[in-house]
Amino acid sequence: MSVICTTFFYLFKPHNGLVLYLIYAVNFFIFYTVRISSPAYFTNNQPVIINYYVNIFVFISTYTFVRFGTSFIDPDRKYGNKAISSLIDVLFVCTIFVSFFPTWSAIKPLLYLKLAFFLTTIFYLIWSLISNFRRSFLTRIYFFMAMPLITTGMIEGLTNVFGIMEVPNQFFEAFRISICVEMLYILFALIFRERYLSKQIQKKLLKAELEMLESRIEIQENEQKRIARDLHDDLGGTLASLKHIVFSKLSKLLNPEDEIKIRELAQKSGDDLRRISHALMPPDFEKIGLIDSIHELIRNNSSDRIQFEFFERTKGVNLSSKDALNVYRILSETVQNIHKHSGASKVMVQLIQNDEDLTLIVEDNGNGFDINSLPEGLGIENMHSRAKNLGGSLNFDSNNKGTTVILEIPHAKN
């Protein structure tokens, strides 16, 4: 059965380290039971043929143990030697095939073939451990876990399988129990490795997600800069020309009431244009910084209809220009939503910095909304993306008395 399982592994090559470990453990315990524990049941004259076929389990254990070790320390197979690895596969198949025929055991070239497989496999694992020792944390764990087992296993093979060495029986009596304990340690190491790799994968996924967010935000920033520039340069100039023509050439044809109304609309359109353009991209943001840009945003959005206040208590905010712009964008989106949807008359903006984090709080006395069914078009998803890109959190608290938006950025970002 063990040979069938190993053949299946060789043909299909599963990448699950647990499969390799289980095949190794089953073969080892079969070898241990037959070679070490069973002689008493066969009297003193244990059939030689049993010892011969037990060697097959030794070879299978050796192969699967080395495959398990190399996959443990190098799960992505980045640093292994493919040529030696392929040679070991070929030697393993040949060794198992030869081992089925006891009469061939006296043929020296075939004996050397088995010995070549045994030593090449073990020394390849040792070379992999040494070459990856500094490079991999998993290698360092496995090195101290498995090296006693590798050493004693090699001595066991050279002594009892090939008869090259002679070691006192006390050596094996002392180490066979420790080998079993060592196997349990390796199983625990495998469990640890799976958890470790799972965390590494989660980190990579998070990094990839953040890179995608940064890329999307960068595209949005470039587009907003373009729109802001077009609004300011093109539409702003057009409105200014239209206003000049209306009041210089047509004002005499208008009655006083219409003229007042047109002036009010012209003023409002200019103010709205400046407010929208500034929200898209504040002028000289990188030069004046986050706090002065917020002051400017509050000034541009305050009117008779809605009053904005800004309270700031910071210790010199030291965000990168990209992070500062993300904070500004979240505030700008919140302010735009208040204008469009809240019906508020008062808005309080607070920027507070302490030893743990930087907090932006925006409170209004508007209509509020249902948190569980956020209104369409509020850009909430975009705000959450920016908060995630900052490594912070964005929370909403809303009822019929108003809405509070809280952005918290860990102090580590400062």
CSV table of N, CA and C in Angstrom, one decimal, residues 69-198:
chain,number,residue,atom,x,y,z
A,69,GLY,N,10.8,18.0,3.4
A,69,GLY,CA,11.7,19.1,3.9
A,69,GLY,C,11.9,20.2,2.9
A,70,THR,N,12.2,19.9,1.6
A,70,THR,CA,12.4,20.9,0.7
A,70,THR,C,11.2,21.7,0.4
A,71,SER,N,10.0,21.1,0.4
A,71,SER,CA,8.7,21.9,0.2
A,71,SER,C,8.4,22.7,1.5
A,72,PHE,N,8.9,22.2,2.6
A,72,PHE,CA,8.6,23.0,3.9
A,72,PHE,C,9.4,24.3,3.9
A,73,ILE,N,10.7,24.2,3.5
A,73,ILE,CA,11.6,25.4,3.6
A,73,ILE,C,11.4,26.3,2.3
A,74,ASP,N,10.9,25.7,1.2
A,74,ASP,CA,10.8,26.5,0.0
A,74,ASP,C,9.5,26.1,-0.7
A,75,PRO,N,8.4,26.6,-0.1
A,75,PRO,CA,7.1,26.2,-0.6
A,75,PRO,C,6.8,26.7,-2.1
A,76,ASP,N,7.5,27.8,-2.5
A,76,ASP,CA,7.3,28.3,-3.8
A,76,ASP,C,8.3,27.8,-4.8
A,77,ARG,N,9.2,26.9,-4.4
A,77,ARG,CA,10.2,26.3,-5.2
A,77,ARG,C,11.0,27.3,-6.0
A,78,LYS,N,11.5,28.3,-5.3
A,78,LYS,CA,12.3,29.3,-5.9
A,78,LYS,C,13.8,29.0,-6.0
A,79,TYR,N,14.2,28.3,-4.9
A,79,TYR,CA,15.7,28.2,-4.7
A,79,TYR,C,16.2,26.8,-4.9
A,80,GLY,N,15.4,25.8,-5.3
A,80,GLY,CA,15.9,24.4,-5.4
A,80,GLY,C,16.7,24.3,-6.7
A,81,ASN,N,17.5,23.2,-6.8
A,81,ASN,CA,18.2,22.8,-8.0
A,81,ASN,C,17.4,21.8,-8.8
A,82,LYS,N,16.8,22.2,-9.9
A,82,LYS,CA,15.9,21.4,-10.7
A,82,LYS,C,16.6,20.1,-11.2
A,83,ALA,N,17.9,20.3,-11.6
A,83,ALA,CA,18.6,19.2,-12.1
A,83,ALA,C,18.8,18.1,-11.1
A,84,ILE,N,19.3,18.5,-9.9
A,84,ILE,CA,19.5,17.5,-8.8
A,84,ILE,C,18.1,16.9,-8.4
A,85,SER,N,17.1,17.7,-8.3
A,85,SER,CA,15.8,17.3,-8.0
A,85,SER,C,15.3,16.2,-8.9
A,86,SER,N,15.5,16.4,-10.2
A,86,SER,CA,15.0,15.5,-11.2
A,86,SER,C,15.9,14.2,-11.1
A,87,LEU,N,17.2,14.3,-10.9
A,87,LEU,CA,18.0,13.2,-10.7
A,87,LEU,C,17.6,12.3,-9.5
A,88,ILE,N,17.2,13.0,-8.4
A,88,ILE,CA,16.7,12.2,-7.3
A,88,ILE,C,15.4,11.4,-7.6
A,89,ASP,N,14.5,12.1,-8.4
A,89,ASP,CA,13.3,11.4,-8.8
A,89,ASP,C,13.6,10.1,-9.6
A,90,VAL,N,14.6,10.2,-10.5
A,90,VAL,CA,14.9,9.1,-11.4
A,90,VAL,C,15.6,8.0,-10.5
A,91,LEU,N,16.5,8.4,-9.6
A,91,LEU,CA,17.2,7.4,-8.8
A,91,LEU,C,16.2,6.7,-7.9
A,92,PHE,N,15.2,7.5,-7.4
A,92,PHE,CA,14.2,6.9,-6.5
A,92,PHE,C,13.4,5.8,-7.2
A,93,VAL,N,12.9,6.1,-8.4
A,93,VAL,CA,12.2,5.1,-9.2
A,93,VAL,C,13.0,3.8,-9.5
A,94,CYS,N,14.3,4.1,-9.9
A,94,CYS,CA,15.2,2.9,-10.2
A,94,CYS,C,15.4,2.1,-8.9
A,95,THR,N,15.6,2.8,-7.8
A,95,THR,CA,15.9,2.1,-6.5
A,95,THR,C,14.8,1.2,-6.1
A,96,ILE,N,13.5,1.8,-6.1
A,96,ILE,CA,12.4,1.0,-5.7
A,96,ILE,C,12.2,-0.2,-6.7
A,97,PHE,N,12.4,0.0,-8.0
A,97,PHE,CA,12.3,-1.1,-8.9
A,97,PHE,C,13.3,-2.2,-8.6
A,98,VAL,N,14.5,-1.8,-8.4
A,98,VAL,CA,15.6,-2.8,-8.2
A,98,VAL,C,15.3,-3.5,-6.9
A,99,SER,N,14.8,-2.8,-5.9
A,99,SER,CA,14.6,-3.4,-4.5
A,99,SER,C,13.5,-4.5,-4.5
A,100,PHE,N,12.7,-4.7,-5.6
A,100,PHE,CA,11.7,-5.7,-5.6
A,100,PHE,C,12.3,-7.1,-5.9
A,101,PHE,N,13.6,-7.1,-6.3
A,101,PHE,CA,14.2,-8.4,-6.7
A,101,PHE,C,15.4,-8.7,-5.8
A,102,PRO,N,15.2,-9.6,-4.8
A,102,PRO,CA,16.2,-9.9,-3.8
A,102,PRO,C,17.5,-10.4,-4.5
A,103,THR,N,17.3,-11.2,-5.6
A,103,THR,CA,18.5,-11.8,-6.2
A,103,THR,C,19.5,-10.7,-6.7
A,104,TRP,N,19.0,-9.5,-7.0
A,104,TRP,CA,19.8,-8.4,-7.5
A,104,TRP,C,20.7,-7.7,-6.5
A,105,SER,N,20.4,-8.1,-5.2
A,105,SER,CA,21.1,-7.3,-4.1
A,105,SER,C,22.6,-7.6,-4.1
A,106,ALA,N,23.0,-8.7,-4.8
A,106,ALA,CA,24.4,-9.0,-4.8
A,106,ALA,C,25.1,-8.3,-5.9
A,107,ILE,N,24.4,-7.7,-6.8
A,107,ILE,CA,25.0,-7.0,-8.0
A,107,ILE,C,25.5,-5.7,-7.5
A,108,LYS,N,26.8,-5.5,-7.5
A,108,LYS,CA,27.4,-4.3,-6.9
A,108,LYS,C,26.9,-3.0,-7.6
A,109,PRO,N,26.8,-2.9,-8.9
A,109,PRO,CA,26.3,-1.6,-9.5
A,109,PRO,C,24.9,-1.2,-9.1
A,110,LEU,N,24.1,-2.2,-8.8
A,110,LEU,CA,22.7,-1.9,-8.3
A,110,LEU,C,22.8,-1.5,-6.9
A,111,LEU,N,23.7,-2.1,-6.1
A,111,LEU,CA,23.9,-1.7,-4.7
A,111,LEU,C,24.4,-0.2,-4.7
A,112,TYR,N,25.3,0.1,-5.6
A,112,TYR,CA,25.8,1.5,-5.7
A,112,TYR,C,24.7,2.4,-6.1
A,113,LEU,N,23.8,2.0,-6.9
A,113,LEU,CA,22.7,2.8,-7.4
A,113,LEU,C,21.8,3.2,-6.1
A,114,LYS,N,21.5,2.2,-5.3
A,114,LYS,CA,20.7,2.4,-4.1
A,114,LYS,C,21.5,3.4,-3.2
A,115,LEU,N,22.8,3.2,-3.0
A,115,LEU,CA,23.6,4.0,-2.1
A,115,LEU,C,23.6,5.4,-2.7
A,116,ALA,N,23.8,5.6,-4.0
A,116,ALA,CA,23.8,6.9,-4.6
A,116,ALA,C,22.5,7.6,-4.4
A,117,PHE,N,21.4,6.9,-4.5
A,117,PHE,CA,20.1,7.5,-4.2
A,117,PHE,C,20.0,8.0,-2.8
A,118,PHE,N,20.4,7.1,-1.9
A,118,PHE,CA,20.3,7.4,-0.4
A,118,PHE,C,21.1,8.6,0.0
A,119,LEU,N,22.4,8.6,-0.4
A,119,LEU,CA,23.3,9.7,0.0
A,119,LEU,C,22.9,11.0,-0.8
A,120,THR,N,22.6,10.9,-2.1
A,120,THR,CA,22.3,12.1,-2.9
A,120,THR,C,21.1,12.8,-2.3
A,121,THR,N,20.1,12.0,-1.9
A,121,THR,CA,18.9,12.6,-1.4
A,121,THR,C,19.1,13.3,-0.1
A,122,ILE,N,19.8,12.7,0.8
A,122,ILE,CA,20.1,13.3,2.2
A,122,ILE,C,21.0,14.5,2.0
A,123,PHE,N,22.0,14.4,1.3
A,123,PHE,CA,22.9,15.6,1.1
A,123,PHE,C,22.3,16.7,0.4
A,124,TYR,N,21.3,16.4,-0.5
A,124,TYR,CA,20.6,17.5,-1.2
A,124,TYR,C,19.7,18.3,-0.1
A,125,LEU,N,19.1,17.5,0.8
A,125,LEU,CA,18.3,18.2,1.8
A,125,LEU,C,19.2,19.0,2.7
A,126,ILE,N,20.4,18.5,3.1
A,126,ILE,CA,21.3,19.2,4.0
A,126,ILE,C,21.8,20.5,3.2
A,127,TRP,N,22.1,20.4,2.0
A,127,TRP,CA,22.6,21.5,1.2
A,127,TRP,C,21.5,22.6,1.1
A,128,SER,N,20.2,22.1,0.9
A,128,SER,CA,19.1,23.1,0.8
A,128,SER,C,18.9,23.8,2.2
A,129,LEU,N,19.1,23.1,3.3
A,129,LEU,CA,19.0,23.8,4.6
A,129,LEU,C,20.1,24.8,4.8
A,130,ILE,N,21.3,24.4,4.4
A,130,ILE,CA,22.4,25.4,4.7
A,130,ILE,C,22.3,26.6,3.7
A,131,SER,N,22.0,26.4,2.5
A,131,SER,CA,22.0,27.5,1.5
A,131,SER,C,20.8,28.4,1.8
A,132,ASN,N,19.7,27.9,2.4
A,132,ASN,CA,18.6,28.8,2.7
A,132,ASN,C,18.5,29.2,4.1
A,133,PHE,N,19.5,28.9,4.9
A,133,PHE,CA,19.4,29.2,6.3
A,133,PHE,C,19.2,30.7,6.6
A,134,ARG,N,20.0,31.5,6.0
A,134,ARG,CA,19.8,33.0,6.2
A,134,ARG,C,18.6,33.6,5.5
A,135,ARG,N,18.3,33.0,4.4
A,135,ARG,CA,17.3,33.5,3.5
A,135,ARG,C,15.8,33.3,4.1
A,136,SER,N,15.6,32.2,4.8
A,136,SER,CA,14.3,31.8,5.1
A,136,SER,C,14.1,31.5,6.6
A,137,PHE,N,13.1,32.2,7.2
A,137,PHE,CA,12.7,31.9,8.6
A,137,PHE,C,12.3,30.5,8.8
A,138,LEU,N,11.5,29.9,7.8
A,138,LEU,CA,11.1,28.6,7.9
A,138,LEU,C,12.2,27.6,7.9
A,139,THR,N,13.3,27.9,7.1
A,139,THR,CA,14.5,27.0,7.1
A,139,THR,C,15.1,26.9,8.4
A,140,ARG,N,15.2,28.0,9.1
A,140,ARG,CA,15.9,28.0,10.4
A,140,ARG,C,15.1,27.2,11.4
A,141,ILE,N,13.8,27.3,11.3
A,141,ILE,CA,12.9,26.4,12.2
A,141,ILE,C,13.1,25.0,11.9
A,142,TYR,N,13.1,24.6,10.6
A,142,TYR,CA,13.2,23.2,10.2
A,142,TYR,C,14.6,22.7,10.5
A,143,PHE,N,15.6,23.5,10.3
A,143,PHE,CA,17.0,23.1,10.5
A,143,PHE,C,17.1,22.5,11.9
A,144,PHE,N,16.7,23.2,12.9
A,144,PHE,CA,16.9,22.7,14.3
A,144,PHE,C,15.9,21.6,14.7
A,145,MET,N,14.8,21.5,14.0
A,145,MET,CA,13.8,20.5,14.2
A,145,MET,C,14.3,19.2,13.6
A,146,ALA,N,14.8,19.2,12.4
A,146,ALA,CA,15.0,18.0,11.6
A,146,ALA,C,16.4,17.5,11.5
A,147,MET,N,17.4,18.3,11.9
A,147,MET,CA,18.8,17.9,11.7
A,147,MET,C,19.1,16.7,12.5
A,148,PRO,N,18.6,16.5,13.8
A,148,PRO,CA,18.9,15.3,14.5
A,148,PRO,C,18.3,14.1,13.8
A,149,LEU,N,17.1,14.2,13.2
A,149,LEU,CA,16.5,13.1,12.5
A,149,LEU,C,17.2,12.8,11.2
A,150,ILE,N,17.7,13.8,10.5
A,150,ILE,CA,18.5,13.6,9.3
A,150,ILE,C,19.8,12.8,9.6
A,151,THR,N,20.4,13.2,10.7
A,151,THR,CA,21.7,12.6,11.0
A,151,THR,C,21.5,11.2,11.4
A,152,THR,N,20.6,10.9,12.3
A,152,THR,CA,20.4,9.5,12.8
A,152,THR,C,19.8,8.7,11.7
A,153,GLY,N,19.0,9.2,10.8
A,153,GLY,CA,18.4,8.5,9.7
A,153,GLY,C,19.5,8.0,8.8
A,154,MET,N,20.5,8.9,8.5
A,154,MET,CA,21.6,8.6,7.6
A,154,MET,C,22.5,7.5,8.2
A,155,ILE,N,22.7,7.6,9.5
A,155,ILE,CA,23.5,6.6,10.2
A,155,ILE,C,22.8,5.2,10.2
A,156,GLU,N,21.5,5.3,10.4
A,156,GLU,CA,20.6,4.1,10.4
A,156,GLU,C,20.7,3.4,9.0
A,157,GLY,N,20.6,4.2,8.0
A,157,GLY,CA,20.7,3.6,6.6
A,157,GLY,C,22.1,3.0,6.3
A,158,LEU,N,23.1,3.8,6.6
A,158,LEU,CA,24.5,3.3,6.4
A,158,LEU,C,24.8,2.1,7.2
A,159,THR,N,24.2,1.9,8.3
A,159,THR,CA,24.5,0.8,9.2
A,159,THR,C,23.7,-0.4,8.9
A,160,ASN,N,22.3,-0.3,8.9
A,160,ASN,CA,21.4,-1.4,8.8
A,160,ASN,C,21.0,-1.8,7.4
A,161,VAL,N,21.1,-0.8,6.5
A,161,VAL,CA,20.7,-1.1,5.1
A,161,VAL,C,21.9,-1.5,4.3
A,162,PHE,N,22.9,-0.7,4.4
A,162,PHE,CA,24.1,-0.9,3.5
A,162,PHE,C,25.3,-1.6,4.2
A,163,GLY,N,25.2,-1.6,5.5
A,163,GLY,CA,26.3,-2.3,6.2
A,163,GLY,C,27.7,-1.6,6.1
A,164,ILE,N,27.7,-0.3,5.8
A,164,ILE,CA,28.9,0.4,5.6
A,164,ILE,C,29.6,0.8,6.9
A,165,MET,N,28.7,1.1,7.9
A,165,MET,CA,29.2,1.5,9.2
A,165,MET,C,28.8,0.5,10.3
A,166,GLU,N,29.5,0.5,11.4
A,166,GLU,CA,29.1,-0.2,12.6
A,166,GLU,C,29.0,0.7,13.7
A,167,VAL,N,27.8,0.7,14.3
A,167,VAL,CA,27.5,1.6,15.4
A,167,VAL,C,26.9,0.7,16.5
A,168,PRO,N,27.3,0.9,17.8
A,168,PRO,CA,26.8,0.1,18.9
A,168,PRO,C,25.3,0.2,19.0
A,169,ASN,N,24.7,-0.9,19.4
A,169,ASN,CA,23.2,-0.9,19.4
A,169,ASN,C,22.7,0.1,20.4
A,170,GLN,N,23.5,0.5,21.4
A,170,GLN,CA,23.0,1.5,22.4
A,170,GLN,C,22.7,2.8,21.7
A,171,PHE,N,23.4,3.1,20.6
A,171,PHE,CA,23.1,4.3,19.9
A,171,PHE,C,21.7,4.4,19.4
A,172,PHE,N,21.3,3.3,18.8
A,172,PHE,CA,19.9,3.2,18.2
A,172,PHE,C,18.8,3.1,19.3
A,173,GLU,N,19.2,2.4,20.3
A,173,GLU,CA,18.2,2.3,21.4
A,173,GLU,C,17.9,3.7,22.0
A,174,ALA,N,18.9,4.5,22.1
A,174,ALA,CA,18.8,5.8,22.7
A,174,ALA,C,18.0,6.8,21.7
A,175,PHE,N,18.3,6.6,20.4
A,175,PHE,CA,17.7,7.6,19.4
A,175,PHE,C,16.4,7.2,18.8
A,176,ARG,N,16.0,5.9,18.8
A,176,ARG,CA,14.8,5.5,18.1
A,176,ARG,C,13.6,6.1,18.7
A,177,ILE,N,13.5,6.2,20.1
A,177,ILE,CA,12.4,6.9,20.7
A,177,ILE,C,12.5,8.4,20.4
A,178,SER,N,13.7,8.9,20.5
A,178,SER,CA,13.8,10.4,20.2
A,178,SER,C,13.4,10.7,18.8
A,179,ILE,N,13.6,9.8,17.9
A,179,ILE,CA,13.2,10.0,16.5
A,179,ILE,C,11.7,10.1,16.4
A,180,CYS,N,11.0,9.2,17.1
A,180,CYS,CA,9.5,9.3,17.1
A,180,CYS,C,9.0,10.7,17.6
A,181,VAL,N,9.7,11.1,18.7
A,181,VAL,CA,9.3,12.4,19.3
A,181,VAL,C,9.6,13.5,18.3
A,182,GLU,N,10.8,13.4,17.6
A,182,GLU,CA,11.2,14.4,16.6
A,182,GLU,C,10.2,14.5,15.5
A,183,MET,N,9.6,13.4,15.1
A,183,MET,CA,8.5,13.4,14.1
A,183,MET,C,7.3,14.2,14.5
A,184,LEU,N,7.0,14.1,15.8
A,184,LEU,CA,5.9,14.9,16.3
A,184,LEU,C,6.2,16.4,16.3
A,185,TYR,N,7.5,16.7,16.6
A,185,TYR,CA,7.9,18.1,16.5
A,185,TYR,C,7.8,18.6,15.1
A,186,ILE,N,8.2,17.8,14.2
A,186,ILE,CA,8.1,18.2,12.8
A,186,ILE,C,6.7,18.4,12.3
A,187,LEU,N,5.8,17.6,12.8
A,187,LEU,CA,4.3,17.8,12.5
A,187,LEU,C,3.8,19.1,13.1
A,188,PHE,N,4.3,19.4,14.3
A,188,PHE,CA,3.9,20.8,14.9
A,188,PHE,C,4.5,21.9,14.0
A,189,ALA,N,5.7,21.7,13.6
A,189,ALA,CA,6.4,22.7,12.7
A,189,ALA,C,5.6,22.9,11.4
A,190,LEU,N,5.1,21.8,10.9
A,190,LEU,CA,4.3,21.9,9.7
A,190,LEU,C,3.0,22.7,9.9
A,191,ILE,N,2.4,22.5,11.0
A,191,ILE,CA,1.2,23.2,11.4
A,191,ILE,C,1.5,24.7,11.5
A,192,PHE,N,2.7,25.0,12.2
A,192,PHE,CA,3.1,26.4,12.3
A,192,PHE,C,3.4,27.0,10.9
A,193,ARG,N,4.0,26.2,10.0
A,193,ARG,CA,4.3,26.7,8.7
A,193,ARG,C,3.1,27.1,7.9
A,194,GLU,N,2.0,26.2,8.0
A,194,GLU,CA,0.8,26.5,7.3
A,194,GLU,C,0.2,27.8,7.8
A,195,ARG,N,0.3,28.1,9.1
A,195,ARG,CA,-0.3,29.3,9.7
A,195,ARG,C,0.6,30.5,9.2
A,196,TYR,N,1.9,30.3,9.2
A,196,TYR,CA,2.8,31.3,8.8
A,196,TYR,C,2.6,31.7,7.4
A,197,LEU,N,2.5,30.7,6.5
A,197,LEU,CA,2.3,31.0,5.1
A,197,LEU,C,0.9,31.6,4.9
A,198,SER,N,-0.1,31.2,5.6
A,198,SER,CA,-1.4,31.9,5.5
A,198,SER,C,-1.3,33.3,5.8
